[in-house]
Coordinates of C-alpha atoms and ligand atoms in Angstrom, one line a residue:
M1 CA -14.6 -5.2 -11.7
D2 CA -14.2 -5.1 -7.9
E3 CA -10.9 -3.7 -7.0
I4 CA -8.8 -1.5 -9.1
I5 CA -5.0 -1.5 -8.5
V6 CA -3.3 1.3 -10.3
G7 CA 0.2 1.2 -11.9
I8 CA 2.5 4.1 -11.3
D9 CA 5.8 5.2 -12.8
L10 CA 7.2 7.5 -10.2
G11 CA 10.0 9.0 -12.3
T12 CA 12.8 11.5 -11.6
T13 CA 11.5 13.9 -14.2
N14 CA 8.0 12.8 -15.0
S15 CA 5.4 10.5 -13.5
E16 CA 2.4 8.7 -14.9
I17 CA -0.5 6.6 -13.7
A18 CA -2.2 3.9 -15.6
I19 CA -5.0 1.2 -15.3
V20 CA -6.2 -1.7 -17.3
E21 CA -9.7 -1.0 -18.7
N22 CA -11.6 -3.6 -20.8
G23 CA -8.4 -5.6 -21.1
K24 CA -6.3 -2.7 -22.4
V25 CA -3.9 -0.3 -20.7
A26 CA -5.1 3.3 -20.3
I27 CA -2.6 6.0 -19.3
I28 CA -4.8 8.4 -17.4
E29 CA -4.8 12.0 -18.5
D30 CA -4.9 15.1 -16.4
S31 CA -6.2 18.2 -18.4
G32 CA -5.2 16.4 -21.6
R33 CA -1.8 15.5 -20.4
K34 CA -0.6 11.9 -19.8
I35 CA 2.7 13.1 -18.2
L36 CA 2.9 14.8 -14.8
P37 CA 6.3 16.5 -14.3
S38 CA 7.7 15.3 -11.0
F39 CA 7.9 18.8 -9.6
V40 CA 6.4 20.0 -6.3
G41 CA 6.0 23.6 -5.2
I42 CA 4.3 26.0 -2.9
S43 CA 2.6 29.0 -4.6
D44 CA 2.5 32.6 -3.6
N45 CA -0.9 31.9 -1.9
D46 CA 0.6 29.0 0.0
E47 CA -1.1 26.5 -2.1
I48 CA 0.4 23.2 -3.1
L49 CA 1.5 22.9 -6.8
V50 CA 2.2 19.6 -8.4
G51 CA 3.3 18.9 -11.9
E52 CA 3.3 21.5 -14.7
S53 CA 2.4 24.4 -12.5
A54 CA 5.2 23.6 -10.1
K55 CA 7.6 23.2 -13.0
N56 CA 6.6 26.6 -14.3
Q57 CA 7.2 28.4 -11.1
Y58 CA 10.6 26.7 -10.6
I59 CA 12.5 29.4 -12.4
L60 CA 10.8 32.2 -10.5
Y61 CA 10.9 30.6 -7.1
P62 CA 13.5 27.8 -6.9
E63 CA 13.4 28.1 -3.1
K64 CA 9.7 27.1 -3.2
T65 CA 10.0 24.3 -5.7
I66 CA 11.5 20.8 -5.6
K67 CA 12.5 18.7 -8.6
S68 CA 14.2 15.4 -9.1
I69 CA 13.3 14.2 -5.6
K70 CA 13.7 10.6 -6.7
R71 CA 17.5 11.1 -6.5
K72 CA 17.2 11.7 -2.8
M73 CA 15.0 8.7 -2.0
G74 CA 16.5 6.5 0.7
E75 CA 18.6 9.3 2.1
E76 CA 18.2 10.9 5.5
D77 CA 18.3 14.5 4.2
R78 CA 15.4 16.8 4.7
I79 CA 14.7 19.2 1.8
E80 CA 13.6 22.8 2.2
M81 CA 10.6 24.1 0.4
A82 CA 9.1 27.5 1.3
E83 CA 11.0 27.5 4.6
K84 CA 9.7 24.2 5.8
F85 CA 11.6 20.9 5.7
Y86 CA 10.4 17.7 4.2
T87 CA 11.7 14.1 3.9
P88 CA 12.1 12.8 0.3
Q89 CA 9.3 10.3 1.1
E90 CA 6.9 13.2 1.9
I91 CA 7.7 15.1 -1.4
S92 CA 7.3 11.8 -3.4
A93 CA 4.0 11.2 -1.5
I94 CA 2.7 14.6 -2.7
I95 CA 3.4 13.5 -6.3
L96 CA 1.7 10.1 -5.6
K97 CA -1.3 11.7 -4.0
R98 CA -1.8 14.0 -7.0
L99 CA -1.6 10.9 -9.3
K100 CA -4.0 9.1 -7.1
N101 CA -6.5 12.0 -7.2
I102 CA -6.2 12.2 -11.0
A103 CA -7.1 8.4 -11.3
E104 CA -9.9 8.7 -8.7
N105 CA -11.5 11.5 -10.7
Y106 CA -11.2 9.4 -13.8
I107 CA -12.8 6.2 -12.5
N108 CA -15.0 7.9 -9.9
K109 CA -14.0 5.6 -7.2
S110 CA -11.4 5.8 -4.4
I111 CA -8.1 4.0 -4.9
S112 CA -6.0 2.5 -2.2
K113 CA -3.6 0.1 -3.9
A114 CA -0.8 0.5 -6.4
V115 CA 2.0 -1.2 -8.1
I116 CA 4.9 1.3 -8.3
T117 CA 8.0 0.9 -10.5
V118 CA 11.5 1.5 -9.3
P119 CA 14.8 1.4 -11.1
A120 CA 16.2 -2.1 -11.1
Y121 CA 19.3 -0.8 -9.5
F122 CA 17.4 0.8 -6.5
S123 CA 18.8 -0.3 -3.2
D124 CA 16.8 -1.6 -0.2
A125 CA 16.7 1.8 1.4
Q126 CA 15.4 3.4 -1.8
R127 CA 12.8 0.7 -2.3
Q128 CA 11.6 1.1 1.3
A129 CA 11.5 4.9 1.0
T130 CA 9.3 4.4 -2.1
R131 CA 6.9 2.1 -0.2
E132 CA 6.8 4.7 2.6
A133 CA 6.0 7.4 0.2
G134 CA 3.0 5.3 -1.0
E135 CA 1.8 4.8 2.5
I136 CA 2.0 8.5 3.3
A137 CA 0.0 9.2 0.2
G138 CA -2.7 6.7 1.3
L139 CA -1.6 4.0 -1.1
E140 CA -0.7 0.4 -0.2
V141 CA 2.1 -0.5 -2.5
V142 CA 1.1 -4.1 -3.3
R143 CA 4.2 -4.7 -5.4
M144 CA 7.2 -2.8 -6.6
I145 CA 8.5 -3.9 -10.0
N146 CA 11.7 -2.9 -11.7
E147 CA 11.2 -0.3 -14.5
P148 CA 12.9 -2.2 -17.3
T149 CA 10.8 -5.2 -16.3
A150 CA 7.7 -3.1 -16.5
A151 CA 8.8 -1.8 -19.9
A152 CA 9.3 -5.4 -21.1
L153 CA 5.8 -6.4 -19.9
S154 CA 4.3 -3.7 -22.0
Y155 CA 6.2 -4.9 -25.0
E156 CA 4.3 -7.3 -27.1
T157 CA 6.2 -10.0 -28.9
E158 CA 5.0 -13.4 -30.1
N159 CA 8.3 -15.3 -30.5
K160 CA 10.9 -16.4 -28.1
K161 CA 13.3 -13.5 -27.8
H162 CA 16.2 -12.2 -25.8
I163 CA 15.6 -8.5 -25.3
L164 CA 18.0 -5.9 -24.0
V165 CA 16.2 -3.1 -22.2
Y166 CA 18.3 0.1 -22.0
D167 CA 16.6 2.5 -19.7
L168 CA 18.1 5.9 -19.3
G169 CA 15.8 8.3 -17.5
G170 CA 16.3 11.7 -15.8
G171 CA 18.2 10.4 -12.8
T172 CA 18.8 6.7 -13.2
F173 CA 20.2 4.2 -15.6
D174 CA 19.4 0.5 -15.8
V175 CA 20.1 -2.2 -18.3
S176 CA 18.3 -5.6 -18.2
I177 CA 18.4 -8.7 -20.2
V178 CA 14.9 -10.1 -20.5
N179 CA 13.8 -13.4 -22.0
I180 CA 10.2 -13.5 -23.4
E181 CA 8.8 -16.9 -24.2
D182 CA 5.2 -18.1 -24.1
G183 CA 3.9 -15.1 -22.2
V184 CA 6.6 -15.4 -19.5
V185 CA 8.7 -12.3 -19.1
E186 CA 11.9 -13.4 -17.3
V187 CA 14.6 -11.0 -16.3
V188 CA 17.9 -12.9 -16.4
A189 CA 20.4 -10.2 -15.6
S190 CA 20.5 -6.5 -14.8
H191 CA 23.0 -3.8 -14.0
G192 CA 23.1 0.0 -13.7
N193 CA 23.8 3.1 -11.8
N194 CA 21.0 4.7 -9.7
K195 CA 22.7 8.1 -9.9
L196 CA 23.2 8.6 -13.6
G197 CA 20.7 10.1 -16.1
G198 CA 19.6 13.1 -18.1
D199 CA 20.0 15.4 -15.2
D200 CA 23.7 14.8 -15.4
F201 CA 23.7 15.7 -19.0
D202 CA 21.9 19.0 -18.2
Q203 CA 24.5 19.6 -15.5
K204 CA 27.3 19.3 -18.0
I205 CA 25.7 22.0 -20.3
A206 CA 25.0 24.2 -17.2
D207 CA 28.6 23.9 -16.1
H208 CA 29.6 24.9 -19.6
I209 CA 27.4 28.0 -19.5
V210 CA 28.7 29.0 -16.0
E211 CA 32.2 28.7 -17.3
Y212 CA 31.4 30.8 -20.4
I213 CA 29.9 33.5 -18.2
Q214 CA 32.9 33.5 -15.9
N215 CA 35.2 33.9 -18.9
Q216 CA 33.1 36.4 -20.8
F217 CA 31.8 38.6 -18.0
A218 CA 34.1 37.6 -15.0
V219 CA 31.0 36.9 -12.9
D220 CA 30.4 33.8 -10.8
I221 CA 26.8 33.3 -11.7
R222 CA 26.5 30.3 -9.3
K223 CA 25.8 32.7 -6.5
S224 CA 22.4 33.6 -7.9
R225 CA 19.9 30.8 -7.3
K226 CA 17.4 32.4 -9.7
A227 CA 19.9 32.7 -12.5
M228 CA 21.0 29.1 -12.0
A229 CA 17.4 27.9 -12.2
R230 CA 17.2 29.7 -15.5
I231 CA 20.5 28.2 -16.7
N232 CA 19.5 24.7 -15.7
R233 CA 16.2 25.0 -17.6
A234 CA 18.0 26.5 -20.6
A235 CA 20.5 23.6 -20.4
E236 CA 17.7 21.0 -20.5
T237 CA 16.0 22.8 -23.4
A238 CA 19.3 23.0 -25.4
K239 CA 19.9 19.3 -24.7
R240 CA 16.5 18.4 -26.2
M241 CA 17.0 20.7 -29.2
L242 CA 20.3 18.9 -29.9
S243 CA 18.4 15.6 -30.1
D244 CA 16.8 16.9 -33.3
Q245 CA 19.3 19.4 -34.7
P246 CA 23.1 19.7 -35.0
F247 CA 23.3 23.2 -33.4
T248 CA 21.3 25.2 -30.9
I249 CA 21.6 28.7 -29.5
I250 CA 21.2 29.1 -25.7
E251 CA 19.6 32.5 -25.2
E252 CA 18.7 34.1 -21.9
E253 CA 18.1 37.8 -21.8
Y254 CA 18.6 39.8 -18.6
L255 CA 20.0 36.8 -16.9
Y256 CA 21.8 38.7 -14.2
E257 CA 22.5 42.3 -13.2
Y258 CA 26.1 43.0 -12.4
K259 CA 27.6 46.4 -11.6
G260 CA 24.6 48.1 -13.2
K261 CA 25.0 46.1 -16.4
S262 CA 22.8 43.1 -17.3
I263 CA 24.1 39.9 -18.7
N264 CA 22.3 38.7 -21.9
L265 CA 23.4 35.2 -22.6
S266 CA 23.7 34.0 -26.2
L267 CA 25.8 31.0 -26.7
E268 CA 25.9 28.5 -29.6
L269 CA 26.3 24.8 -28.8
A270 CA 27.0 22.1 -31.3
R271 CA 25.8 18.5 -30.9
N272 CA 29.3 17.3 -31.5
D273 CA 30.6 19.4 -28.6
Y274 CA 27.7 18.3 -26.4
E275 CA 28.4 14.7 -27.2
K276 CA 32.0 15.1 -26.0
M277 CA 30.7 16.5 -22.7
I278 CA 28.6 13.3 -22.0
V279 CA 30.8 10.7 -23.7
D280 CA 32.1 9.3 -20.3
Y281 CA 28.5 8.8 -19.2
I282 CA 27.6 7.0 -22.4
D283 CA 30.7 4.8 -22.1
E284 CA 29.7 3.9 -18.5
T285 CA 26.2 2.8 -19.7
L286 CA 27.8 0.6 -22.4
E287 CA 30.1 -1.0 -19.9
A288 CA 27.0 -1.8 -17.8
V289 CA 25.4 -3.3 -20.9
H290 CA 28.4 -5.8 -21.1
V291 CA 28.2 -6.6 -17.4
A292 CA 24.5 -7.4 -17.8
L293 CA 25.3 -9.6 -20.9
N294 CA 28.0 -11.4 -19.0
G295 CA 25.6 -11.9 -16.1
A296 CA 23.1 -13.5 -18.5
G297 CA 25.8 -15.7 -20.1
L298 CA 25.0 -14.1 -23.5
T299 CA 26.9 -12.3 -26.2
V300 CA 26.1 -9.3 -28.3
A301 CA 25.0 -11.7 -31.1
D302 CA 22.4 -13.4 -28.9
I303 CA 20.3 -10.2 -28.5
D304 CA 17.2 -10.2 -30.7
E305 CA 15.9 -6.7 -29.8
I306 CA 17.0 -3.6 -28.1
L307 CA 14.2 -1.8 -26.3
L308 CA 14.8 1.9 -25.4
V309 CA 13.1 3.2 -22.3
G310 CA 13.3 6.7 -20.6
G311 CA 13.4 10.2 -22.1
S312 CA 17.2 10.4 -22.3
T313 CA 17.3 7.6 -24.9
R314 CA 16.2 10.2 -27.4
T315 CA 19.7 11.5 -27.3
P316 CA 20.9 10.3 -30.7
I317 CA 24.4 9.2 -29.5
V318 CA 22.6 6.5 -27.4
S319 CA 21.1 4.8 -30.5
K320 CA 24.3 5.4 -32.5
R321 CA 26.5 3.7 -30.0
L322 CA 24.1 0.8 -29.4
Y323 CA 23.9 0.3 -33.1
Q324 CA 27.7 0.2 -33.4
E325 CA 27.9 -2.3 -30.6
F326 CA 25.1 -4.6 -31.7
Q327 CA 24.7 -4.0 -35.4
K328 CA 21.0 -3.7 -34.7
Q329 CA 18.8 -0.7 -34.7
P330 CA 17.3 -0.1 -31.2
R331 CA 13.5 0.1 -31.3
I332 CA 11.2 2.6 -29.6
E333 CA 7.9 0.9 -30.4
V334 CA 6.1 1.7 -27.2
D335 CA 6.4 5.4 -26.2
P336 CA 9.6 5.4 -24.0
D337 CA 7.9 7.8 -21.6
L338 CA 4.8 5.7 -21.1
C339 CA 5.8 2.1 -21.4
V340 CA 6.9 1.8 -17.7
A341 CA 3.6 3.0 -16.4
A342 CA 1.8 0.7 -18.9
G343 CA 3.8 -2.3 -17.6
A344 CA 3.0 -1.3 -14.0
A345 CA -0.7 -1.3 -14.9
I346 CA -0.4 -4.7 -16.5
Q347 CA 1.2 -6.1 -13.3
A348 CA -1.4 -4.4 -11.2
A349 CA -4.2 -6.0 -13.3
I350 CA -2.6 -9.4 -13.0
I351 CA -2.5 -9.0 -9.2
A352 CA -6.1 -7.8 -9.1
G353 CA -7.1 -10.8 -11.1
Q354 CA -8.4 -8.7 -14.0
E355 CA -8.8 -10.2 -17.5
I356 CA -6.0 -8.9 -19.7
S357 CA -5.0 -9.7 -23.3
G358 CA -1.7 -11.5 -23.7
S359 CA -1.2 -11.5 -19.9
A360 CA 2.3 -12.3 -18.9
V361 CA 3.9 -14.0 -15.9
L362 CA 6.7 -12.1 -14.5
V363 CA 10.0 -13.4 -13.2
D364 CA 12.2 -10.7 -11.8
I365 CA 15.7 -10.9 -10.3
T366 CA 17.9 -9.2 -7.7
P367 CA 20.6 -6.9 -9.2
Y368 CA 22.8 -7.2 -6.1
T369 CA 24.9 -9.8 -4.3
Y370 CA 24.3 -10.0 -0.5
G371 CA 26.4 -11.6 2.1
T372 CA 28.1 -11.4 5.5
S373 CA 31.6 -11.2 6.8
A374 CA 33.5 -13.9 8.6
V375 CA 36.9 -14.7 9.8
G376 CA 38.9 -16.3 7.0
E377 CA 41.7 -15.9 4.6
L378 CA 42.2 -13.0 2.2
N379 CA 45.1 -13.2 -0.3
G380 CA 46.6 -16.0 1.7
E381 CA 46.6 -14.2 5.0
F382 CA 44.3 -14.3 8.1
Y383 CA 41.6 -11.7 7.7
P384 CA 38.7 -11.0 10.1
C385 CA 36.3 -9.4 7.5
M386 CA 36.3 -11.8 4.7
Y387 CA 33.2 -11.5 2.5
V388 CA 30.9 -14.5 2.3
P389 CA 28.3 -14.0 -0.4
I390 CA 25.0 -15.7 0.3
I391 CA 22.6 -14.4 -2.4
Y392 CA 24.1 -13.9 -5.8
K393 CA 23.1 -11.1 -8.1
N394 CA 20.7 -12.0 -11.0
S395 CA 19.0 -14.7 -8.8
P396 CA 15.2 -14.9 -9.5
L397 CA 12.9 -13.4 -6.9
P398 CA 11.6 -14.4 -4.4
L399 CA 14.4 -16.5 -2.9
S400 CA 15.7 -17.7 0.4
K401 CA 19.3 -18.9 1.1
T402 CA 20.8 -20.3 4.3
E403 CA 24.5 -20.6 5.2
L404 CA 26.1 -22.4 8.1
F405 CA 28.5 -20.5 10.4
F406 CA 30.1 -21.6 13.7
T407 CA 30.7 -19.9 17.0
M408 CA 34.3 -19.0 17.7
V409 CA 34.7 -19.7 21.5
D410 CA 33.2 -21.9 24.2
N411 CA 30.0 -20.5 25.8
Q412 CA 29.8 -17.7 23.3
K413 CA 26.9 -15.6 24.3
I414 CA 26.8 -13.0 21.5
I415 CA 27.3 -13.0 17.7
E416 CA 27.5 -9.8 15.8
I417 CA 26.2 -10.1 12.2
K418 CA 26.9 -7.6 9.5
I419 CA 25.1 -7.7 6.2
Y420 CA 26.8 -6.3 3.1
Q421 CA 25.8 -5.6 -0.5
G422 CA 28.5 -6.0 -3.1
E423 CA 31.0 -8.4 -4.6
D424 CA 34.4 -7.5 -3.3
K425 CA 36.2 -10.3 -1.4
D426 CA 37.0 -7.8 1.3
A427 CA 33.7 -7.2 3.1
L428 CA 34.8 -3.7 4.1
N429 CA 35.0 -2.7 0.4
N430 CA 31.3 -3.5 0.0
I431 CA 28.3 -1.5 1.3
Q432 CA 27.2 -2.4 4.8
I433 CA 23.5 -2.3 4.8
G434 CA 22.6 -3.8 8.2
E435 CA 23.9 -5.1 11.4
F436 CA 22.4 -7.0 14.3
I437 CA 23.5 -8.7 17.4
V438 CA 22.2 -12.1 18.5
E439 CA 22.3 -12.4 22.2
G440 CA 21.2 -15.1 24.6
L441 CA 22.8 -18.1 23.0
S442 CA 22.8 -21.3 25.0
E443 CA 26.1 -22.4 26.7
A444 CA 27.8 -24.5 24.0
P445 CA 31.3 -25.4 23.0
A446 CA 33.1 -23.4 20.2
N447 CA 32.1 -24.4 16.7
S448 CA 28.4 -24.7 17.5
P449 CA 26.4 -24.3 14.3
I450 CA 24.5 -21.0 13.6
L451 CA 22.3 -20.8 10.5
L452 CA 22.1 -17.4 8.7
K453 CA 19.1 -17.1 6.4
L454 CA 18.8 -14.3 3.9
E455 CA 15.4 -13.9 2.1
L456 CA 14.4 -11.6 -0.7
D457 CA 10.7 -11.0 -1.3
L458 CA 9.1 -10.1 -4.7
N459 CA 9.8 -6.4 -4.1
G460 CA 13.5 -7.1 -3.7
I461 CA 13.4 -6.3 0.0
L462 CA 15.8 -8.3 2.2
S463 CA 15.1 -10.0 5.6
V464 CA 17.8 -11.7 7.6
S465 CA 17.5 -14.2 10.4
A466 CA 20.0 -16.1 12.5
I467 CA 19.1 -19.4 14.1
E468 CA 21.0 -21.4 16.7
K469 CA 20.8 -24.8 15.1
T470 CA 20.7 -26.9 18.3
T471 CA 18.1 -24.9 20.2
G472 CA 16.2 -23.2 17.3
F473 CA 16.7 -19.8 19.0
K474 CA 16.0 -17.2 16.4
K475 CA 16.6 -13.5 15.8
S476 CA 15.5 -11.6 12.7
I477 CA 15.6 -8.2 11.0
T478 CA 14.3 -6.7 7.8
I479 CA 17.2 -4.7 6.4
D480 CA 15.2 -1.7 5.3
N481 CA 13.8 -1.5 8.8
V482 CA 17.2 -0.8 10.1
I483 CA 18.1 1.8 7.5
S484 CA 15.2 4.1 6.9
R485 CA 12.1 2.9 8.6
F486 CA 10.0 5.8 9.8
E487 CA 9.0 5.5 13.4
V488 CA 5.3 4.9 13.6
D489 CA 4.5 8.3 15.0
E490 CA 6.6 9.9 12.2
M491 CA 4.7 8.0 9.6
Q492 CA 1.3 9.2 11.0
H493 CA 2.6 12.7 11.2
A494 CA 3.8 12.7 7.6
K495 CA 0.4 11.4 6.5
E496 CA -1.3 14.2 8.4
R497 CA 1.0 16.8 6.9
I498 CA 0.4 15.7 3.4
Q499 CA -3.4 15.6 4.0
E500 CA -3.2 19.2 5.3
I501 CA -1.2 20.3 2.3
F502 CA -4.0 18.9 0.1
G503 CA -6.6 20.8 2.1
E504 CA -8.1 17.5 3.3
K505 CA -9.8 17.3 6.7
V506 CA -7.2 15.9 9.1
E507 CA -8.1 13.9 12.1
K508 CA -5.0 14.7 14.2
T509 CA -3.9 11.6 16.1
S510 CA -3.9 11.9 19.8
E511 CA -0.3 10.7 19.6
T512 CA 1.0 13.9 17.8
D513 CA -1.1 16.1 20.0
E514 CA 0.3 14.3 23.0
I515 CA 3.9 14.9 22.0
I516 CA 3.2 18.7 21.5
N517 CA 1.3 18.8 24.8
N518 CA 4.3 17.2 26.6
A519 CA 6.6 19.7 24.9
K520 CA 4.6 22.6 26.3
I521 CA 4.6 21.1 29.8
L522 CA 8.3 20.6 29.6
I523 CA 8.8 24.2 28.5
E524 CA 6.7 25.5 31.5
K525 CA 8.8 23.4 33.8
A526 CA 12.0 24.6 32.4
E527 CA 10.9 28.3 32.6
Q528 CA 10.2 27.8 36.3
L529 CA 13.8 26.7 36.8
L530 CA 15.3 29.6 34.9
D531 CA 15.5 32.0 37.9
N532 CA 17.8 29.8 39.9
A533 CA 19.9 28.4 37.0
S534 CA 23.5 29.5 36.3
T535 CA 24.1 31.8 33.3
E536 CA 25.4 28.8 31.3
D537 CA 22.4 26.6 32.1
K538 CA 20.1 29.5 31.4
E539 CA 21.5 29.9 27.9
D540 CA 21.1 26.2 27.2
I541 CA 17.5 26.2 28.4
V542 CA 16.6 29.2 26.3
D543 CA 18.2 27.6 23.3
M544 CA 16.4 24.3 23.8
I545 CA 13.0 26.1 24.3
E546 CA 13.6 27.9 21.0
A547 CA 14.5 24.7 19.2
I548 CA 11.4 23.0 20.5
N549 CA 9.2 26.0 19.4
D550 CA 10.8 26.0 16.0
A551 CA 10.3 22.2 15.6
I552 CA 6.6 22.6 16.5
S553 CA 6.1 25.4 14.0
T554 CA 8.0 23.7 11.2
D555 CA 6.3 20.3 12.0
N556 CA 9.6 18.6 12.5
L557 CA 8.8 15.7 14.8
T558 CA 12.3 14.3 14.8
V559 CA 14.0 17.5 15.9
L560 CA 11.1 18.0 18.4
N561 CA 11.8 14.6 20.0
E562 CA 15.5 15.2 20.1
S563 CA 15.2 18.7 21.6
M564 CA 12.7 17.5 24.2
G565 CA 15.2 14.8 25.2
Q566 CA 17.9 17.4 25.7
L567 CA 15.7 19.7 27.6
S568 CA 14.5 16.8 29.9
D569 CA 18.2 16.0 30.6
I570 CA 18.9 19.6 31.7
I571 CA 15.7 19.7 33.9
Y572 CA 16.7 16.4 35.4
Y573 CA 20.2 17.6 36.2
L574 CA 18.9 20.9 37.7
E575 CA 16.3 19.2 39.8
S576 CA 18.6 16.5 41.2
Ligands
AMP1 P1 12.2 10.0 -17.7 O1 12.9 9.9 -16.3 O2 12.2 8.7 -18.4 O3 10.9 10.7 -17.7 O4 13.3 10.8 -18.6 C1 13.4 12.2 -18.4 C2 14.7 12.6 -19.0 O5 14.6 12.5 -20.4 C3 15.0 14.1 -18.6 O6 16.4 14.2 -18.3 C4 14.8 14.8 -19.9 O7 15.5 16.0 -20.1 C5 15.2 13.7 -21.0 N1 14.6 14.0 -22.3 C6 13.3 14.1 -22.6 N2 13.2 14.4 -23.9 C7 14.4 14.4 -24.4 C8 15.0 14.6 -25.8 N3 14.2 14.9 -26.8 N4 16.3 14.5 -25.9 C9 17.1 14.3 -24.8 N5 16.7 14.1 -23.6 C10 15.4 14.1 -23.4

């Protein structure tokens, strides 16, 4: 076997790594455990902790520990851990790097390629952030596949079947309708919510505990980060207990000290009451099930099997409600925690050209409709932002669609193109995911044709190009580039940071060194100007120098670049 591509389930709560060995999937264990909790932390001795150890210190040091980072993927936020700030990509990269190390130890070879699963309902920005996390961790993400699709791949069935994959994890919910026939796994429709999962159930119980403490002890416990970390953990434990028993007692001794008295929590929670707390969420998942069924042009009676994926499907109300809806008992044949990683490994093996028993061809779809806006009519009236869908949800990947548009005025030089995700007739009610301007059109009368081409690759990532039909003049973007693409130097910097965290030898790039050097030269220059500057300018300069020094010590290249720009402006102004 030449090249090994690993399959990774990068989950909100837990992550796993798998490979195909001798034609069979192996989930790789670390110290006897197949599951790595998706927790990252910094220990007392400033060492990086990933997995179980980070999860264990979460209660003691919530400020030094990060959980559920997947929920922040694709956002611009930076997250604080032990007084340093990290992008969601960097934290996910730490988890990926640990998984990579676990697999490398197991096969005794270095690994550089992976298939990573993402929720079917992940947006472009979230997918791109996942790919960036891989890159930071030193893994080329050769394919991203949707989690429910991966689950279906790991599910062996001989006959032609319509399967409903209901995937409720820690932070996301997806439902997919999958056809399996002659070894071809074809996703025909999918729907979901990438911000709904078991974490929300925990939150409901935690809110209930907070309210109880408020009523019982007149204390707002939310002010204590430590107490809240314990409450969140107790809430999750209670939730799991309620999957197996009708009642549980939530007990936390010495939870909080208040006016010299300690609060000892002891609160009974019944499954019935818990189910009432989460019923709206469960209803929402069932509505999504019907949207997916409609999308597939199927009815409840057409579904042969219901496959449950994700830890939260162990909540009994999930199976109960699905049974009521379908008159069919959902099946958990493959371990719901491991089948996604198993499917990723199967896809990875197929890409690597490995021999694999019952190998399947995978056909995946886009869960979103994409389009642009144009002048048109909405509800019988002239409207400048009418939505023009171009790629429809549930279309198989990869695909490319082109639509014809026309310039508005004679000699029009510029067209502004906005790309939206959604289905509302009014473009402004959809999510704008990209925008670009095409300049330099040839002189032509109004109504000259412009072709707008939207392409989705196998990973569900969108590229857009506009072409002037008569001249062939073309302008293109990849949507995720516009939203969250790291600058090249930021990517390199992130890689170095993560290598440093893992105690690996880091060859600092001259690029990063150069930026820091320039910052130091700039500070020297600014300090020379201090004597002759007005009080106001002096204050500004001192603030900027402080911001630059902070950015250097916290490794924040974005803030560093920004602050250097501002200090340069002041210097330029004082010198001119
Ligand atoms: P996943 O993202 O698939 O790893 O799912 C993790 C989620 O499943 C977390 O929210 C867990 O709290 C939840 N979970 C795990 N075991 C159980 C259980 N026995 N009952 C209810 N929820 C569970």
